[in-house]
């Protein structure tokens, strides 16, 4: 399932995040690349152990916890602390699939990467190129969102970032281990949850049909979730 999630960060939170990261020291993006990615990746990123990355990442993690659409779509069990990258001057990231397991450097924190996320931190008219291109079951999806908006997609997807030919594309990126490993099951739960919410808005939370559908949702989640 590929889903765009608007307004994860407010304009003020985008400014706060940019104030933390813009003046920090950026390094070669291949510092966190796997073997395949290193062949295709040309960008810069903040060292994951840097104070700026940790502080900015905390802003994003707090915002994610307060974003119901993210919680409903991802059913997150673990979230890898956000990393930050930049592309400019023709930099790009060729076609690749994200590593199945991500390990935080210098710690025992690790996750299975079920979902990948890109949170845009620059307005789309400030740079040319830089589209995130994702191959999914419906074909090629090209994503370039306003600052503060995020796209969530299966980490198993083949994807790439187009060259940035003007300006600078700045974003946060991270991975999620979901309580529900299977993408199809997550999609079913998300669609059911959306239907329950719509029914509740139309008929009321105490309507017998809404109560039954809510029970179906939780019983399916109970069957599929790994906690």
PDB file of C-alpha atoms in Angstrom:
ATOM      1  CA  UNK A   1       0.000   0.000   0.000  1.00  0.00           C
ATOM      2  CA  UNK A   2       1.283   3.419  -0.984  1.00  0.00           C
ATOM      3  CA  UNK A   3      -0.296   6.365   0.822  1.00  0.00           C
ATOM      4  CA  UNK A   4       0.458  10.083   1.038  1.00  0.00           C
ATOM      5  CA  UNK A   5      -0.009  11.493   4.535  1.00  0.00           C
ATOM      6  CA  UNK A   6      -0.486  15.281   4.603  1.00  0.00           C
ATOM      7  CA  UNK A   7       0.599  17.683   7.327  1.00  0.00           C
ATOM      8  CA  UNK A   8       2.646  15.321   9.461  1.00  0.00           C
ATOM      9  CA  UNK A   9       4.627  18.424  10.402  1.00  0.00           C
ATOM     10  CA  UNK A  10       3.130  21.878  10.750  1.00  0.00           C
ATOM     11  CA  UNK A  11       4.852  24.802   9.051  1.00  0.00           C
ATOM     12  CA  UNK A  12       6.365  25.676  12.424  1.00  0.00           C
ATOM     13  CA  UNK A  13       7.692  22.164  12.924  1.00  0.00           C
ATOM     14  CA  UNK A  14       9.211  22.183   9.432  1.00  0.00           C
ATOM     15  CA  UNK A  15      10.995  25.431  10.303  1.00  0.00           C
ATOM     16  CA  UNK A  16      12.142  23.978  13.635  1.00  0.00           C
ATOM     17  CA  UNK A  17      13.480  20.865  11.931  1.00  0.00           C
ATOM     18  CA  UNK A  18      15.268  22.833   9.223  1.00  0.00           C
ATOM     19  CA  UNK A  19      16.809  25.142  11.826  1.00  0.00           C
ATOM     20  CA  UNK A  20      18.270  22.090  13.556  1.00  0.00           C
ATOM     21  CA  UNK A  21      19.677  20.361  10.469  1.00  0.00           C
ATOM     22  CA  UNK A  22      20.604  23.074   7.971  1.00  0.00           C
ATOM     23  CA  UNK A  23      23.738  24.208   9.762  1.00  0.00           C
ATOM     24  CA  UNK A  24      24.912  20.733  10.713  1.00  0.00           C
ATOM     25  CA  UNK A  25      27.755  18.840   9.040  1.00  0.00           C
ATOM     26  CA  UNK A  26      26.550  16.734   6.107  1.00  0.00           C
ATOM     27  CA  UNK A  27      28.472  13.683   4.911  1.00  0.00           C
ATOM     28  CA  UNK A  28      28.465  11.280   1.958  1.00  0.00           C
ATOM     29  CA  UNK A  29      25.126   9.484   1.895  1.00  0.00           C
ATOM     30  CA  UNK A  30      26.803   6.128   1.387  1.00  0.00           C
ATOM     31  CA  UNK A  31      27.730   6.070   5.064  1.00  0.00           C
ATOM     32  CA  UNK A  32      24.551   4.033   5.660  1.00  0.00           C
ATOM     33  CA  UNK A  33      24.288   2.235   2.310  1.00  0.00           C
ATOM     34  CA  UNK A  34      24.187  -1.461   1.705  1.00  0.00           C
ATOM     35  CA  UNK A  35      26.235  -2.982  -1.119  1.00  0.00           C
ATOM     36  CA  UNK A  36      23.528  -2.564  -3.759  1.00  0.00           C
ATOM     37  CA  UNK A  37      22.551   0.957  -2.704  1.00  0.00           C
ATOM     38  CA  UNK A  38      26.155   2.189  -2.684  1.00  0.00           C
ATOM     39  CA  UNK A  39      26.363   1.564  -6.419  1.00  0.00           C
ATOM     40  CA  UNK A  40      23.388   3.807  -7.112  1.00  0.00           C
ATOM     41  CA  UNK A  41      23.418   6.479  -4.412  1.00  0.00           C
ATOM     42  CA  UNK A  42      24.738  10.031  -4.813  1.00  0.00           C
ATOM     43  CA  UNK A  43      23.588  12.383  -2.077  1.00  0.00           C
ATOM     44  CA  UNK A  44      24.511  13.729   1.348  1.00  0.00           C
ATOM     45  CA  UNK A  45      23.052  13.001   4.753  1.00  0.00           C
ATOM     46  CA  UNK A  46      23.457  13.790   8.407  1.00  0.00           C
ATOM     47  CA  UNK A  47      25.409  11.259  10.484  1.00  0.00           C
ATOM     48  CA  UNK A  48      22.771   9.312  12.386  1.00  0.00           C
ATOM     49  CA  UNK A  49      24.639   9.818  15.658  1.00  0.00           C
ATOM     50  CA  UNK A  50      24.776  13.622  15.264  1.00  0.00           C
ATOM     51  CA  UNK A  51      22.996  15.771  17.824  1.00  0.00           C
ATOM     52  CA  UNK A  52      21.149  17.653  15.090  1.00  0.00           C
ATOM     53  CA  UNK A  53      19.768  14.424  13.599  1.00  0.00           C
ATOM     54  CA  UNK A  54      18.673  13.129  16.994  1.00  0.00           C
ATOM     55  CA  UNK A  55      16.919  16.366  17.970  1.00  0.00           C
ATOM     56  CA  UNK A  56      15.220  16.779  14.607  1.00  0.00           C
ATOM     57  CA  UNK A  57      14.263  13.108  14.638  1.00  0.00           C
ATOM     58  CA  UNK A  58      12.548  13.563  17.990  1.00  0.00           C
ATOM     59  CA  UNK A  59      10.369  16.309  16.518  1.00  0.00           C
ATOM     60  CA  UNK A  60       9.283  13.923  13.758  1.00  0.00           C
ATOM     61  CA  UNK A  61       8.673  10.951  16.052  1.00  0.00           C
ATOM     62  CA  UNK A  62       6.455  13.081  18.306  1.00  0.00           C
ATOM     63  CA  UNK A  63       4.545  14.308  15.245  1.00  0.00           C
ATOM     64  CA  UNK A  64       4.059  10.764  13.919  1.00  0.00           C
ATOM     65  CA  UNK A  65       2.551   9.622  17.212  1.00  0.00           C
ATOM     66  CA  UNK A  66      -0.002  12.429  16.880  1.00  0.00           C
ATOM     67  CA  UNK A  67      -0.931  11.581  13.255  1.00  0.00           C
ATOM     68  CA  UNK A  68      -3.904   9.157  13.226  1.00  0.00           C
ATOM     69  CA  UNK A  69      -3.600   8.407   9.503  1.00  0.00           C
ATOM     70  CA  UNK A  70      -0.010   7.225   9.962  1.00  0.00           C
ATOM     71  CA  UNK A  71      -0.944   5.001  12.898  1.00  0.00           C
ATOM     72  CA  UNK A  72      -3.917   3.506  11.012  1.00  0.00           C
ATOM     73  CA  UNK A  73      -1.935   2.847   7.827  1.00  0.00           C
ATOM     74  CA  UNK A  74       1.339   1.628   9.357  1.00  0.00           C
ATOM     75  CA  UNK A  75       0.185  -0.043  12.588  1.00  0.00           C
ATOM     76  CA  UNK A  76       3.703   0.692  13.843  1.00  0.00           C
ATOM     77  CA  UNK A  77       5.526  -1.586  16.248  1.00  0.00           C
ATOM     78  CA  UNK A  78       8.961   0.063  15.875  1.00  0.00           C
ATOM     79  CA  UNK A  79      10.104   3.165  14.011  1.00  0.00           C
ATOM     80  CA  UNK A  80      13.735   3.587  13.033  1.00  0.00           C
ATOM     81  CA  UNK A  81      14.930   7.033  14.202  1.00  0.00           C
ATOM     82  CA  UNK A  82      14.601   9.404  11.231  1.00  0.00           C
ATOM     83  CA  UNK A  83      17.617  10.108   9.035  1.00  0.00           C
ATOM     84  CA  UNK A  84      18.040  13.160   6.819  1.00  0.00           C
ATOM     85  CA  UNK A  85      19.317  13.548   3.271  1.00  0.00           C
ATOM     86  CA  UNK A  86      19.935  16.195   0.623  1.00  0.00           C
ATOM     87  CA  UNK A  87      20.180  16.085  -3.164  1.00  0.00           C
ATOM     88  CA  UNK A  88      21.455  18.904  -5.395  1.00  0.00           C
ATOM     89  CA  UNK A  89      23.681  19.498  -8.409  1.00  0.00           C
ATOM     90  CA  UNK A  90      22.474  16.431 -10.291  1.00  0.00           C
ATOM     91  CA  UNK A  91      22.613  14.072  -7.310  1.00  0.00           C
ATOM     92  CA  UNK A  92      20.242  11.095  -7.470  1.00  0.00           C
ATOM     93  CA  UNK A  93      19.577   7.623  -6.087  1.00  0.00           C
ATOM     94  CA  UNK A  94      19.208   4.856  -8.664  1.00  0.00           C
ATOM     95  CA  UNK A  95      16.784   1.956  -8.533  1.00  0.00           C
ATOM     96  CA  UNK A  96      17.072  -0.148  -5.382  1.00  0.00           C
ATOM     97  CA  UNK A  97      15.149  -2.059  -2.725  1.00  0.00           C
ATOM     98  CA  UNK A  98      15.681  -1.109   0.918  1.00  0.00           C
ATOM     99  CA  UNK A  99      17.500  -3.530   3.205  1.00  0.00           C
ATOM    100  CA  UNK A 100      15.198  -5.983   4.967  1.00  0.00           C
ATOM    101  CA  UNK A 101      16.739  -5.343   8.406  1.00  0.00           C
ATOM    102  CA  UNK A 102      17.994  -1.989   9.651  1.00  0.00           C
ATOM    103  CA  UNK A 103      20.371  -1.763  12.638  1.00  0.00           C
ATOM    104  CA  UNK A 104      21.007   1.503  14.439  1.00  0.00           C
ATOM    105  CA  UNK A 105      24.735   2.081  14.558  1.00  0.00           C
ATOM    106  CA  UNK A 106      26.337   1.606  17.972  1.00  0.00           C
ATOM    107  CA  UNK A 107      23.256   0.028  19.547  1.00  0.00           C
ATOM    108  CA  UNK A 108      21.240  -3.181  19.688  1.00  0.00           C
ATOM    109  CA  UNK A 109      18.200  -1.445  18.154  1.00  0.00           C
ATOM    110  CA  UNK A 110      17.089  -3.199  14.990  1.00  0.00           C
ATOM    111  CA  UNK A 111      13.903  -3.495  12.987  1.00  0.00           C
ATOM    112  CA  UNK A 112      12.488  -5.487  10.099  1.00  0.00           C
ATOM    113  CA  UNK A 113      11.757  -2.849   7.455  1.00  0.00           C
ATOM    114  CA  UNK A 114       8.150  -3.490   6.424  1.00  0.00           C
ATOM    115  CA  UNK A 115       7.503   0.102   5.359  1.00  0.00           C
ATOM    116  CA  UNK A 116       9.634   2.967   4.093  1.00  0.00           C
ATOM    117  CA  UNK A 117       8.764   6.616   4.620  1.00  0.00           C
ATOM    118  CA  UNK A 118       9.953   9.873   3.072  1.00  0.00           C
ATOM    119  CA  UNK A 119       8.984  13.124   4.796  1.00  0.00           C
ATOM    120  CA  UNK A 120       9.582  16.126   2.548  1.00  0.00           C
ATOM    121  CA  UNK A 121      11.215  19.181   4.148  1.00  0.00           C
ATOM    122  CA  UNK A 122      11.418  21.476   1.095  1.00  0.00           C
ATOM    123  CA  UNK A 123       8.636  22.964  -1.001  1.00  0.00           C
ATOM    124  CA  UNK A 124       8.360  21.299  -4.426  1.00  0.00           C
ATOM    125  CA  UNK A 125       8.762  24.556  -6.384  1.00  0.00           C
ATOM    126  CA  UNK A 126      12.139  25.192  -4.727  1.00  0.00           C
ATOM    127  CA  UNK A 127      13.878  22.482  -6.773  1.00  0.00           C
ATOM    128  CA  UNK A 128      13.609  20.718 -10.111  1.00  0.00           C
ATOM    129  CA  UNK A 129      13.662  16.936 -10.328  1.00  0.00           C
ATOM    130  CA  UNK A 130      14.005  14.931  -7.133  1.00  0.00           C
ATOM    131  CA  UNK A 131      10.811  12.929  -7.561  1.00  0.00           C
ATOM    132  CA  UNK A 132      10.613   9.730  -5.554  1.00  0.00           C
ATOM    133  CA  UNK A 133       9.607   7.110  -8.131  1.00  0.00           C
ATOM    134  CA  UNK A 134       8.063   3.929  -6.718  1.00  0.00           C
ATOM    135  CA  UNK A 135       7.138   0.832  -8.700  1.00  0.00           C
ATOM    136  CA  UNK A 136       4.043  -0.747  -7.189  1.00  0.00           C
ATOM    137  CA  UNK A 137       1.213  -3.022  -8.320  1.00  0.00           C
ATOM    138  CA  UNK A 138      -0.455  -0.138 -10.156  1.00  0.00           C
ATOM    139  CA  UNK A 139       2.690   0.846 -12.058  1.00  0.00           C
ATOM    140  CA  UNK A 140       5.157   3.679 -11.597  1.00  0.00           C
ATOM    141  CA  UNK A 141       4.164   6.272  -8.973  1.00  0.00           C
ATOM    142  CA  UNK A 142       5.989   9.626  -8.959  1.00  0.00           C
ATOM    143  CA  UNK A 143       5.934  11.470  -5.635  1.00  0.00           C
ATOM    144  CA  UNK A 144       6.932  15.069  -4.876  1.00  0.00           C
ATOM    145  CA  UNK A 145       5.034  16.498  -1.916  1.00  0.00           C
ATOM    146  CA  UNK A 146       4.855  19.818  -0.035  1.00  0.00           C
ATOM    147  CA  UNK A 147       7.074  20.340   2.984  1.00  0.00           C
ATOM    148  CA  UNK A 148       5.670  18.552   6.021  1.00  0.00           C
ATOM    149  CA  UNK A 149       3.890  15.894   3.949  1.00  0.00           C
ATOM    150  CA  UNK A 150       4.995  12.253   3.903  1.00  0.00           C
ATOM    151  CA  UNK A 151       4.687   9.215   1.669  1.00  0.00           C
ATOM    152  CA  UNK A 152       4.501   5.704   3.122  1.00  0.00           C
ATOM    153  CA  UNK A 153       5.143   2.657   0.938  1.00  0.00           C
ATOM    154  CA  UNK A 154       6.277  -0.991   1.180  1.00  0.00           C
ATOM    155  CA  UNK A 155      10.014  -1.251   1.799  1.00  0.00           C
ATOM    156  CA  UNK A 156      10.051  -4.173  -0.626  1.00  0.00           C
ATOM    157  CA  UNK A 157       9.200  -1.796  -3.504  1.00  0.00           C
ATOM    158  CA  UNK A 158      11.734  -0.992  -6.197  1.00  0.00           C
ATOM    159  CA  UNK A 159      12.214   2.784  -6.064  1.00  0.00           C
ATOM    160  CA  UNK A 160      14.592   5.598  -6.998  1.00  0.00           C
ATOM    161  CA  UNK A 161      15.080   9.373  -6.681  1.00  0.00           C
ATOM    162  CA  UNK A 162      15.339  11.390  -9.868  1.00  0.00           C
ATOM    163  CA  UNK A 163      18.345  13.756 -10.298  1.00  0.00           C
ATOM    164  CA  UNK A 164      17.916  17.203  -8.747  1.00  0.00           C
ATOM    165  CA  UNK A 165      18.852  19.718 -11.441  1.00  0.00           C
ATOM    166  CA  UNK A 166      17.991  22.967  -9.621  1.00  0.00           C
ATOM    167  CA  UNK A 167      17.880  23.847  -5.957  1.00  0.00           C
ATOM    168  CA  UNK A 168      18.139  21.373  -3.111  1.00  0.00           C
ATOM    169  CA  UNK A 169      15.803  18.565  -2.055  1.00  0.00           C
ATOM    170  CA  UNK A 170      15.893  18.028   1.712  1.00  0.00           C
ATOM    171  CA  UNK A 171      13.941  15.226   3.368  1.00  0.00           C
ATOM    172  CA  UNK A 172      13.757  12.850   6.294  1.00  0.00           C
ATOM    173  CA  UNK A 173      13.592   9.124   5.654  1.00  0.00           C
ATOM    174  CA  UNK A 174      13.064   6.141   7.911  1.00  0.00           C
ATOM    175  CA  UNK A 175      11.589   2.650   8.183  1.00  0.00           C
ATOM    176  CA  UNK A 176       8.773   1.067  10.148  1.00  0.00           C
ATOM    177  CA  UNK A 177       8.296  -2.429  11.477  1.00  0.00           C
ATOM    178  CA  UNK A 178       4.551  -2.956  11.501  1.00  0.00           C
ATOM    179  CA  UNK A 179       2.600  -5.082  13.924  1.00  0.00           C
ATOM    180  CA  UNK A 180       1.162  -6.661  10.752  1.00  0.00           C
ATOM    181  CA  UNK A 181       3.954  -7.960   8.521  1.00  0.00           C
ATOM    182  CA  UNK A 182       1.867  -8.716   5.410  1.00  0.00           C
ATOM    183  CA  UNK A 183       1.152  -5.713   3.179  1.00  0.00           C
ATOM    184  CA  UNK A 184      -2.145  -7.164   1.934  1.00  0.00           C
ATOM    185  CA  UNK A 185      -3.381  -7.724   5.481  1.00  0.00           C
ATOM    186  CA  UNK A 186      -2.396  -4.161   6.434  1.00  0.00           C
ATOM    187  CA  UNK A 187      -4.306  -2.847   3.412  1.00  0.00           C
ATOM    188  CA  UNK A 188      -7.409  -4.817   4.412  1.00  0.00           C
ATOM    189  CA  UNK A 189      -7.229  -3.508   7.976  1.00  0.00           C
ATOM    190  CA  UNK A 190      -6.711   0.072   6.799  1.00  0.00           C
ATOM    191  CA  UNK A 191      -9.685  -0.083   4.413  1.00  0.00           C
ATOM    192  CA  UNK A 192     -11.857  -1.679   7.085  1.00  0.00           C
ATOM    193  CA  UNK A 193     -10.810   0.935   9.649  1.00  0.00           C
ATOM    194  CA  UNK A 194     -11.587   3.733   7.161  1.00  0.00           C
ATOM    195  CA  UNK A 195     -15.018   2.192   6.526  1.00  0.00           C
ATOM    196  CA  UNK A 196     -15.741   1.879  10.241  1.00  0.00           C
ATOM    197  CA  UNK A 197     -14.805   5.518  10.822  1.00  0.00           C
ATOM    198  CA  UNK A 198     -17.063   6.648   7.960  1.00  0.00           C
ATOM    199  CA  UNK A 199     -19.948   4.531   9.263  1.00  0.00           C
ATOM    200  CA  UNK A 200     -19.479   5.862  12.780  1.00  0.00           C
ATOM    201  CA  UNK A 201     -19.563   9.445  11.500  1.00  0.00           C
ATOM    202  CA  UNK A 202     -22.782   8.767   9.599  1.00  0.00           C
ATOM    203  CA  UNK A 203     -24.616   6.529  12.097  1.00  0.00           C
ATOM    204  CA  UNK A 204     -22.945   7.160  15.451  1.00  0.00           C
ATOM    205  CA  UNK A 205     -20.447   5.163  17.476  1.00  0.00           C
ATOM    206  CA  UNK A 206     -23.208   3.277  19.306  1.00  0.00           C
ATOM    207  CA  UNK A 207     -24.947   1.983  16.175  1.00  0.00           C
ATOM    208  CA  UNK A 208     -25.090  -1.853  16.345  1.00  0.00           C
ATOM    209  CA  UNK A 209     -23.582  -2.232  12.857  1.00  0.00           C
ATOM    210  CA  UNK A 210     -20.679   0.047  13.774  1.00  0.00           C
ATOM    211  CA  UNK A 211     -20.086  -1.916  16.964  1.00  0.00           C
ATOM    212  CA  UNK A 212     -20.043  -5.214  15.018  1.00  0.00           C
ATOM    213  CA  UNK A 213     -17.669  -3.852  12.367  1.00  0.00           C
ATOM    214  CA  UNK A 214     -15.369  -2.480  15.068  1.00  0.00           C
ATOM    215  CA  UNK A 215     -15.287  -5.945  16.586  1.00  0.00           C
ATOM    216  CA  UNK A 216     -14.412  -7.474  13.206  1.00  0.00           C
ATOM    217  CA  UNK A 217     -11.522  -5.003  12.838  1.00  0.00           C
ATOM    218  CA  UNK A 218     -10.065  -5.798  16.239  1.00  0.00           C
ATOM    219  CA  UNK A 219     -10.493  -9.539  15.828  1.00  0.00           C
ATOM    220  CA  UNK A 220      -8.638  -9.440  12.506  1.00  0.00           C
ATOM    221  CA  UNK A 221      -5.916  -7.288  14.085  1.00  0.00           C
ATOM    222  CA  UNK A 222      -5.717  -9.779  16.961  1.00  0.00           C
ATOM    223  CA  UNK A 223      -5.285 -12.617  14.439  1.00  0.00           C
ATOM    224  CA  UNK A 224      -2.563 -10.903  12.376  1.00  0.00           C
ATOM    225  CA  UNK A 225      -0.663  -8.689  14.797  1.00  0.00           C
ATOM    226  CA  UNK A 226       2.790  -9.543  16.131  1.00  0.00           C
ATOM    227  CA  UNK A 227       3.625  -7.546  19.245  1.00  0.00           C
TER     228      UNK A 227
END
